[in-house]
């Protein structure tokens, strides 16, 4: 985890990993709703994939309504 900021009571996190397939460091972002910290129950997952000219930071810029709904 390289970054975490509070967002709608949860946190928006940015991560990296080494990709054997792409032979480079890859980045991804995720939103952890506040409920995940309280319960240890499985949650639904929504994947947002960016297009050719986008990157993982688009997740934090463009899906605020989805993050807000997930927090509820």
PDB file of N, CA and C in Angstrom:
ATOM      1  N   UNK A   1       0.860  -1.169   0.000  1.00  0.00           N
ATOM      2  CA  UNK A   1       0.000   0.000   0.000  1.00  0.00           C
ATOM      3  C   UNK A   1       0.899   1.222   0.000  1.00  0.00           C
ATOM      4  N   UNK A   2       0.668   2.100  -0.975  1.00  0.00           N
ATOM      5  CA  UNK A   2       1.512   3.288  -1.074  1.00  0.00           C
ATOM      6  C   UNK A   2       0.792   4.566  -0.669  1.00  0.00           C
ATOM      7  N   UNK A   3      -0.551   4.474  -0.526  1.00  0.00           N
ATOM      8  CA  UNK A   3      -1.301   5.672  -0.163  1.00  0.00           C
ATOM      9  C   UNK A   3      -2.658   5.255   0.373  1.00  0.00           C
ATOM     10  N   UNK A   4      -3.177   5.991   1.347  1.00  0.00           N
ATOM     11  CA  UNK A   4      -4.526   5.781   1.858  1.00  0.00           C
ATOM     12  C   UNK A   4      -5.075   7.118   2.329  1.00  0.00           C
ATOM     13  N   UNK A   5      -6.292   7.443   1.903  1.00  0.00           N
ATOM     14  CA  UNK A   5      -6.957   8.664   2.342  1.00  0.00           C
ATOM     15  C   UNK A   5      -8.374   8.323   2.778  1.00  0.00           C
ATOM     16  N   UNK A   6      -8.876   9.054   3.775  1.00  0.00           N
ATOM     17  CA  UNK A   6     -10.241   8.834   4.247  1.00  0.00           C
ATOM     18  C   UNK A   6     -11.225   9.284   3.181  1.00  0.00           C
ATOM     19  N   UNK A   7     -12.291   8.492   3.038  1.00  0.00           N
ATOM     20  CA  UNK A   7     -13.268   8.762   1.989  1.00  0.00           C
ATOM     21  C   UNK A   7     -14.615   8.178   2.398  1.00  0.00           C
ATOM     22  N   UNK A   8     -15.629   9.041   2.597  1.00  0.00           N
ATOM     23  CA  UNK A   8     -16.975   8.602   2.949  1.00  0.00           C
ATOM     24  C   UNK A   8     -16.985   7.646   4.146  1.00  0.00           C
ATOM     25  N   UNK A   9     -16.155   7.895   5.129  1.00  0.00           N
ATOM     26  CA  UNK A   9     -16.097   7.063   6.329  1.00  0.00           C
ATOM     27  C   UNK A   9     -15.216   5.841   6.188  1.00  0.00           C
ATOM     28  N   UNK A  10     -14.803   5.520   4.997  1.00  0.00           N
ATOM     29  CA  UNK A  10     -13.901   4.391   4.742  1.00  0.00           C
ATOM     30  C   UNK A  10     -12.555   4.929   4.301  1.00  0.00           C
ATOM     31  N   UNK A  11     -11.885   4.196   3.437  1.00  0.00           N
ATOM     32  CA  UNK A  11     -10.619   4.696   2.911  1.00  0.00           C
ATOM     33  C   UNK A  11     -10.458   4.315   1.449  1.00  0.00           C
ATOM     34  N   UNK A  12      -9.836   5.209   0.709  1.00  0.00           N
ATOM     35  CA  UNK A  12      -9.471   4.952  -0.674  1.00  0.00           C
ATOM     36  C   UNK A  12      -7.971   4.690  -0.657  1.00  0.00           C
ATOM     37  N   UNK A  13      -7.571   3.522  -1.142  1.00  0.00           N
ATOM     38  CA  UNK A  13      -6.180   3.094  -1.045  1.00  0.00           C
ATOM     39  C   UNK A  13      -5.581   2.876  -2.423  1.00  0.00           C
ATOM     40  N   UNK A  14      -4.282   3.127  -2.508  1.00  0.00           N
ATOM     41  CA  UNK A  14      -3.533   2.912  -3.752  1.00  0.00           C
ATOM     42  C   UNK A  14      -2.450   1.888  -3.459  1.00  0.00           C
ATOM     43  N   UNK A  15      -2.325   0.883  -4.312  1.00  0.00           N
ATOM     44  CA  UNK A  15      -1.406  -0.232  -4.103  1.00  0.00           C
ATOM     45  C   UNK A  15      -0.546  -0.449  -5.341  1.00  0.00           C
ATOM     46  N   UNK A  16       0.583  -1.137  -5.168  1.00  0.00           N
ATOM     47  CA  UNK A  16       1.407  -1.568  -6.292  1.00  0.00           C
ATOM     48  C   UNK A  16       1.699  -3.054  -6.154  1.00  0.00           C
ATOM     49  N   UNK A  17       2.025  -3.666  -7.256  1.00  0.00           N
ATOM     50  CA  UNK A  17       2.480  -5.062  -7.267  1.00  0.00           C
ATOM     51  C   UNK A  17       3.342  -5.275  -8.502  1.00  0.00           C
ATOM     52  N   UNK A  18       4.203  -6.254  -8.431  1.00  0.00           N
ATOM     53  CA  UNK A  18       5.045  -6.598  -9.577  1.00  0.00           C
ATOM     54  C   UNK A  18       4.295  -7.587 -10.457  1.00  0.00           C
ATOM     55  N   UNK A  19       4.151  -7.257 -11.714  1.00  0.00           N
ATOM     56  CA  UNK A  19       3.453  -8.124 -12.659  1.00  0.00           C
ATOM     57  C   UNK A  19       4.458  -8.956 -13.457  1.00  0.00           C
ATOM     58  N   UNK A  20       4.372 -10.273 -13.293  1.00  0.00           N
ATOM     59  CA  UNK A  20       5.239 -11.164 -14.070  1.00  0.00           C
ATOM     60  C   UNK A  20       4.852 -11.118 -15.552  1.00  0.00           C
ATOM     61  N   UNK A  21       3.560 -10.998 -15.819  1.00  0.00           N
ATOM     62  CA  UNK A  21       3.062 -10.979 -17.197  1.00  0.00           C
ATOM     63  C   UNK A  21       3.525  -9.721 -17.944  1.00  0.00           C
ATOM     64  N   UNK A  22       3.368  -8.560 -17.298  1.00  0.00           N
ATOM     65  CA  UNK A  22       3.733  -7.294 -17.938  1.00  0.00           C
ATOM     66  C   UNK A  22       5.189  -6.911 -17.701  1.00  0.00           C
ATOM     67  N   UNK A  23       5.824  -7.626 -16.780  1.00  0.00           N
ATOM     68  CA  UNK A  23       7.227  -7.365 -16.437  1.00  0.00           C
ATOM     69  C   UNK A  23       7.459  -5.912 -16.003  1.00  0.00           C
ATOM     70  N   UNK A  24       6.570  -5.423 -15.140  1.00  0.00           N
ATOM     71  CA  UNK A  24       6.679  -4.053 -14.634  1.00  0.00           C
ATOM     72  C   UNK A  24       5.884  -3.932 -13.340  1.00  0.00           C
ATOM     73  N   UNK A  25       6.052  -2.813 -12.685  1.00  0.00           N
ATOM     74  CA  UNK A  25       5.251  -2.517 -11.509  1.00  0.00           C
ATOM     75  C   UNK A  25       3.885  -2.005 -11.954  1.00  0.00           C
ATOM     76  N   UNK A  26       2.847  -2.570 -11.407  1.00  0.00           N
ATOM     77  CA  UNK A  26       1.480  -2.176 -11.744  1.00  0.00           C
ATOM     78  C   UNK A  26       0.873  -1.474 -10.531  1.00  0.00           C
ATOM     79  N   UNK A  27      -0.105  -0.603 -10.789  1.00  0.00           N
ATOM     80  CA  UNK A  27      -0.801   0.123  -9.733  1.00  0.00           C
ATOM     81  C   UNK A  27      -2.285  -0.189  -9.790  1.00  0.00           C
ATOM     82  N   UNK A  28      -2.928  -0.191  -8.644  1.00  0.00           N
ATOM     83  CA  UNK A  28      -4.382  -0.272  -8.606  1.00  0.00           C
ATOM     84  C   UNK A  28      -4.882   0.470  -7.379  1.00  0.00           C
ATOM     85  N   UNK A  29      -6.132   0.881  -7.420  1.00  0.00           N
ATOM     86  CA  UNK A  29      -6.760   1.575  -6.312  1.00  0.00           C
ATOM     87  C   UNK A  29      -7.990   0.811  -5.887  1.00  0.00           C
ATOM     88  N   UNK A  30      -8.351   0.952  -4.608  1.00  0.00           N
ATOM     89  CA  UNK A  30      -9.561   0.309  -4.109  1.00  0.00           C
ATOM     90  C   UNK A  30     -10.191   1.166  -3.028  1.00  0.00           C
ATOM     91  N   UNK A  31     -11.496   0.987  -2.864  1.00  0.00           N
ATOM     92  CA  UNK A  31     -12.231   1.678  -1.815  1.00  0.00           C
ATOM     93  C   UNK A  31     -12.635   0.649  -0.769  1.00  0.00           C
ATOM     94  N   UNK A  32     -12.262   0.921   0.473  1.00  0.00           N
ATOM     95  CA  UNK A  32     -12.627   0.053   1.590  1.00  0.00           C
ATOM     96  C   UNK A  32     -13.730   0.761   2.380  1.00  0.00           C
ATOM     97  N   UNK A  33     -14.979   0.297   2.287  1.00  0.00           N
ATOM     98  CA  UNK A  33     -16.061   0.974   3.002  1.00  0.00           C
ATOM     99  C   UNK A  33     -15.907   0.828   4.516  1.00  0.00           C
ATOM    100  N   UNK A  34     -16.533   1.709   5.289  1.00  0.00           N
ATOM    101  CA  UNK A  34     -16.373   1.652   6.743  1.00  0.00           C
ATOM    102  C   UNK A  34     -16.857   0.338   7.337  1.00  0.00           C
ATOM    103  N   UNK A  35     -17.841  -0.298   6.740  1.00  0.00           N
ATOM    104  CA  UNK A  35     -18.409  -1.546   7.266  1.00  0.00           C
ATOM    105  C   UNK A  35     -17.374  -2.663   7.317  1.00  0.00           C
ATOM    106  N   UNK A  36     -16.421  -2.672   6.419  1.00  0.00           N
ATOM    107  CA  UNK A  36     -15.445  -3.762   6.374  1.00  0.00           C
ATOM    108  C   UNK A  36     -14.593  -3.801   7.642  1.00  0.00           C
ATOM    109  N   UNK A  37     -14.409  -2.668   8.266  1.00  0.00           N
ATOM    110  CA  UNK A  37     -13.621  -2.625   9.497  1.00  0.00           C
ATOM    111  C   UNK A  37     -14.409  -3.169  10.683  1.00  0.00           C
ATOM    112  N   UNK A  38     -15.726  -3.076  10.633  1.00  0.00           N
ATOM    113  CA  UNK A  38     -16.567  -3.509  11.748  1.00  0.00           C
ATOM    114  C   UNK A  38     -16.941  -4.989  11.649  1.00  0.00           C
ATOM    115  N   UNK A  39     -17.289  -5.445  10.474  1.00  0.00           N
ATOM    116  CA  UNK A  39     -17.722  -6.831  10.251  1.00  0.00           C
ATOM    117  C   UNK A  39     -16.621  -7.589   9.543  1.00  0.00           C
ATOM    118  N   UNK A  40     -16.626  -8.859   9.696  1.00  0.00           N
ATOM    119  CA  UNK A  40     -15.679  -9.685   8.949  1.00  0.00           C
ATOM    120  C   UNK A  40     -16.450 -10.547   7.957  1.00  0.00           C
ATOM    121  N   UNK A  41     -17.509  -9.969   7.390  1.00  0.00           N
ATOM    122  CA  UNK A  41     -18.365 -10.687   6.448  1.00  0.00           C
ATOM    123  C   UNK A  41     -17.956 -10.344   5.021  1.00  0.00           C
ATOM    124  N   UNK A  42     -18.199 -11.247   4.080  1.00  0.00           N
ATOM    125  CA  UNK A  42     -17.884 -10.962   2.676  1.00  0.00           C
ATOM    126  C   UNK A  42     -18.714  -9.789   2.159  1.00  0.00           C
ATOM    127  N   UNK A  43     -18.120  -8.993   1.313  1.00  0.00           N
ATOM    128  CA  UNK A  43     -18.802  -7.869   0.679  1.00  0.00           C
ATOM    129  C   UNK A  43     -18.800  -8.057  -0.831  1.00  0.00           C
ATOM    130  N   UNK A  44     -19.735  -7.392  -1.486  1.00  0.00           N
ATOM    131  CA  UNK A  44     -19.745  -7.394  -2.943  1.00  0.00           C
ATOM    132  C   UNK A  44     -18.570  -6.572  -3.453  1.00  0.00           C
ATOM    133  N   UNK A  45     -18.103  -6.897  -4.641  1.00  0.00           N
ATOM    134  CA  UNK A  45     -16.989  -6.182  -5.245  1.00  0.00           C
ATOM    135  C   UNK A  45     -17.439  -5.572  -6.561  1.00  0.00           C
ATOM    136  N   UNK A  46     -17.073  -4.328  -6.762  1.00  0.00           N
ATOM    137  CA  UNK A  46     -17.322  -3.637  -8.026  1.00  0.00           C
ATOM    138  C   UNK A  46     -15.969  -3.326  -8.635  1.00  0.00           C
ATOM    139  N   UNK A  47     -15.697  -3.870  -9.817  1.00  0.00           N
ATOM    140  CA  UNK A  47     -14.443  -3.606 -10.520  1.00  0.00           C
ATOM    141  C   UNK A  47     -14.645  -2.449 -11.484  1.00  0.00           C
ATOM    142  N   UNK A  48     -13.731  -1.504 -11.488  1.00  0.00           N
ATOM    143  CA  UNK A  48     -13.746  -0.395 -12.433  1.00  0.00           C
ATOM    144  C   UNK A  48     -12.440  -0.464 -13.201  1.00  0.00           C
ATOM    145  N   UNK A  49     -12.526  -0.708 -14.487  1.00  0.00           N
ATOM    146  CA  UNK A  49     -11.310  -0.779 -15.300  1.00  0.00           C
ATOM    147  C   UNK A  49     -11.193   0.486 -16.141  1.00  0.00           C
ATOM    148  N   UNK A  50      -9.994   1.012 -16.212  1.00  0.00           N
ATOM    149  CA  UNK A  50      -9.757   2.241 -16.972  1.00  0.00           C
ATOM    150  C   UNK A  50      -9.395   1.909 -18.405  1.00  0.00           C
ATOM    151  N   UNK A  51      -9.636   2.856 -19.280  1.00  0.00           N
ATOM    152  CA  UNK A  51      -9.331   2.662 -20.691  1.00  0.00           C
ATOM    153  C   UNK A  51      -7.869   2.889 -21.012  1.00  0.00           C
ATOM    154  N   UNK A  52      -7.554   2.912 -22.259  1.00  0.00           N
ATOM    155  CA  UNK A  52      -6.186   3.001 -22.750  1.00  0.00           C
ATOM    156  C   UNK A  52      -5.459   4.245 -22.266  1.00  0.00           C
ATOM    157  N   UNK A  53      -6.147   5.371 -22.194  1.00  0.00           N
ATOM    158  CA  UNK A  53      -5.479   6.619 -21.809  1.00  0.00           C
ATOM    159  C   UNK A  53      -5.677   6.964 -20.333  1.00  0.00           C
ATOM    160  N   UNK A  54      -6.199   6.042 -19.539  1.00  0.00           N
ATOM    161  CA  UNK A  54      -6.461   6.295 -18.132  1.00  0.00           C
ATOM    162  C   UNK A  54      -5.448   5.536 -17.260  1.00  0.00           C
ATOM    163  N   UNK A  55      -5.508   5.799 -15.952  1.00  0.00           N
ATOM    164  CA  UNK A  55      -4.662   5.072 -15.027  1.00  0.00           C
ATOM    165  C   UNK A  55      -5.433   4.820 -13.725  1.00  0.00           C
ATOM    166  N   UNK A  56      -4.770   4.266 -12.736  1.00  0.00           N
ATOM    167  CA  UNK A  56      -5.476   3.900 -11.507  1.00  0.00           C
ATOM    168  C   UNK A  56      -6.005   5.116 -10.748  1.00  0.00           C
ATOM    169  N   UNK A  57      -5.464   6.273 -10.969  1.00  0.00           N
ATOM    170  CA  UNK A  57      -5.947   7.469 -10.267  1.00  0.00           C
ATOM    171  C   UNK A  57      -7.333   7.897 -10.760  1.00  0.00           C
ATOM    172  N   UNK A  58      -7.748   7.453 -11.940  1.00  0.00           N
ATOM    173  CA  UNK A  58      -9.090   7.758 -12.423  1.00  0.00           C
ATOM    174  C   UNK A  58     -10.153   7.185 -11.487  1.00  0.00           C
ATOM    175  N   UNK A  59      -9.821   6.114 -10.818  1.00  0.00           N
ATOM    176  CA  UNK A  59     -10.740   5.495  -9.865  1.00  0.00           C
ATOM    177  C   UNK A  59     -11.146   6.498  -8.796  1.00  0.00           C
ATOM    178  N   UNK A  60     -10.182   7.200  -8.233  1.00  0.00           N
ATOM    179  CA  UNK A  60     -10.492   8.151  -7.173  1.00  0.00           C
ATOM    180  C   UNK A  60     -11.146   9.417  -7.716  1.00  0.00           C
ATOM    181  N   UNK A  61     -10.917   9.729  -8.974  1.00  0.00           N
ATOM    182  CA  UNK A  61     -11.467  10.949  -9.555  1.00  0.00           C
ATOM    183  C   UNK A  61     -12.882  10.782 -10.104  1.00  0.00           C
ATOM    184  N   UNK A  62     -13.209   9.600 -10.619  1.00  0.00           N
ATOM    185  CA  UNK A  62     -14.448   9.461 -11.388  1.00  0.00           C
ATOM    186  C   UNK A  62     -15.539   8.615 -10.744  1.00  0.00           C
ATOM    187  N   UNK A  63     -15.251   7.919  -9.668  1.00  0.00           N
ATOM    188  CA  UNK A  63     -16.278   7.031  -9.108  1.00  0.00           C
ATOM    189  C   UNK A  63     -16.722   7.438  -7.708  1.00  0.00           C
ATOM    190  N   UNK A  64     -16.660   8.722  -7.390  1.00  0.00           N
ATOM    191  CA  UNK A  64     -17.104   9.212  -6.073  1.00  0.00           C
ATOM    192  C   UNK A  64     -18.551   8.801  -5.765  1.00  0.00           C
ATOM    193  N   UNK A  65     -19.503   8.894  -6.729  1.00  0.00           N
ATOM    194  CA  UNK A  65     -20.865   8.460  -6.405  1.00  0.00           C
ATOM    195  C   UNK A  65     -20.935   6.973  -6.029  1.00  0.00           C
ATOM    196  N   UNK A  66     -20.144   6.141  -6.682  1.00  0.00           N
ATOM    197  CA  UNK A  66     -20.139   4.707  -6.348  1.00  0.00           C
ATOM    198  C   UNK A  66     -19.523   4.477  -4.981  1.00  0.00           C
ATOM    199  N   UNK A  67     -18.466   5.217  -4.642  1.00  0.00           N
ATOM    200  CA  UNK A  67     -17.849   5.092  -3.324  1.00  0.00           C
ATOM    201  C   UNK A  67     -18.816   5.525  -2.230  1.00  0.00           C
ATOM    202  N   UNK A  68     -19.540   6.600  -2.473  1.00  0.00           N
ATOM    203  CA  UNK A  68     -20.506   7.086  -1.497  1.00  0.00           C
ATOM    204  C   UNK A  68     -21.622   6.056  -1.270  1.00  0.00           C
ATOM    205  N   UNK A  69     -22.112   5.461  -2.357  1.00  0.00           N
ATOM    206  CA  UNK A  69     -23.148   4.417  -2.241  1.00  0.00           C
ATOM    207  C   UNK A  69     -22.608   3.181  -1.522  1.00  0.00           C
ATOM    208  N   UNK A  70     -21.383   2.799  -1.807  1.00  0.00           N
ATOM    209  CA  UNK A  70     -20.779   1.628  -1.161  1.00  0.00           C
ATOM    210  C   UNK A  70     -20.599   1.865   0.336  1.00  0.00           C
ATOM    211  N   UNK A  71     -20.321   3.087   0.713  1.00  0.00           N
ATOM    212  CA  UNK A  71     -20.136   3.411   2.131  1.00  0.00           C
ATOM    213  C   UNK A  71     -21.440   3.229   2.917  1.00  0.00           C
ATOM    214  N   UNK A  72     -22.568   3.468   2.237  1.00  0.00           N
ATOM    215  CA  UNK A  72     -23.875   3.270   2.891  1.00  0.00           C
ATOM    216  C   UNK A  72     -24.219   1.804   2.978  1.00  0.00           C
TER     217      UNK A  72
END
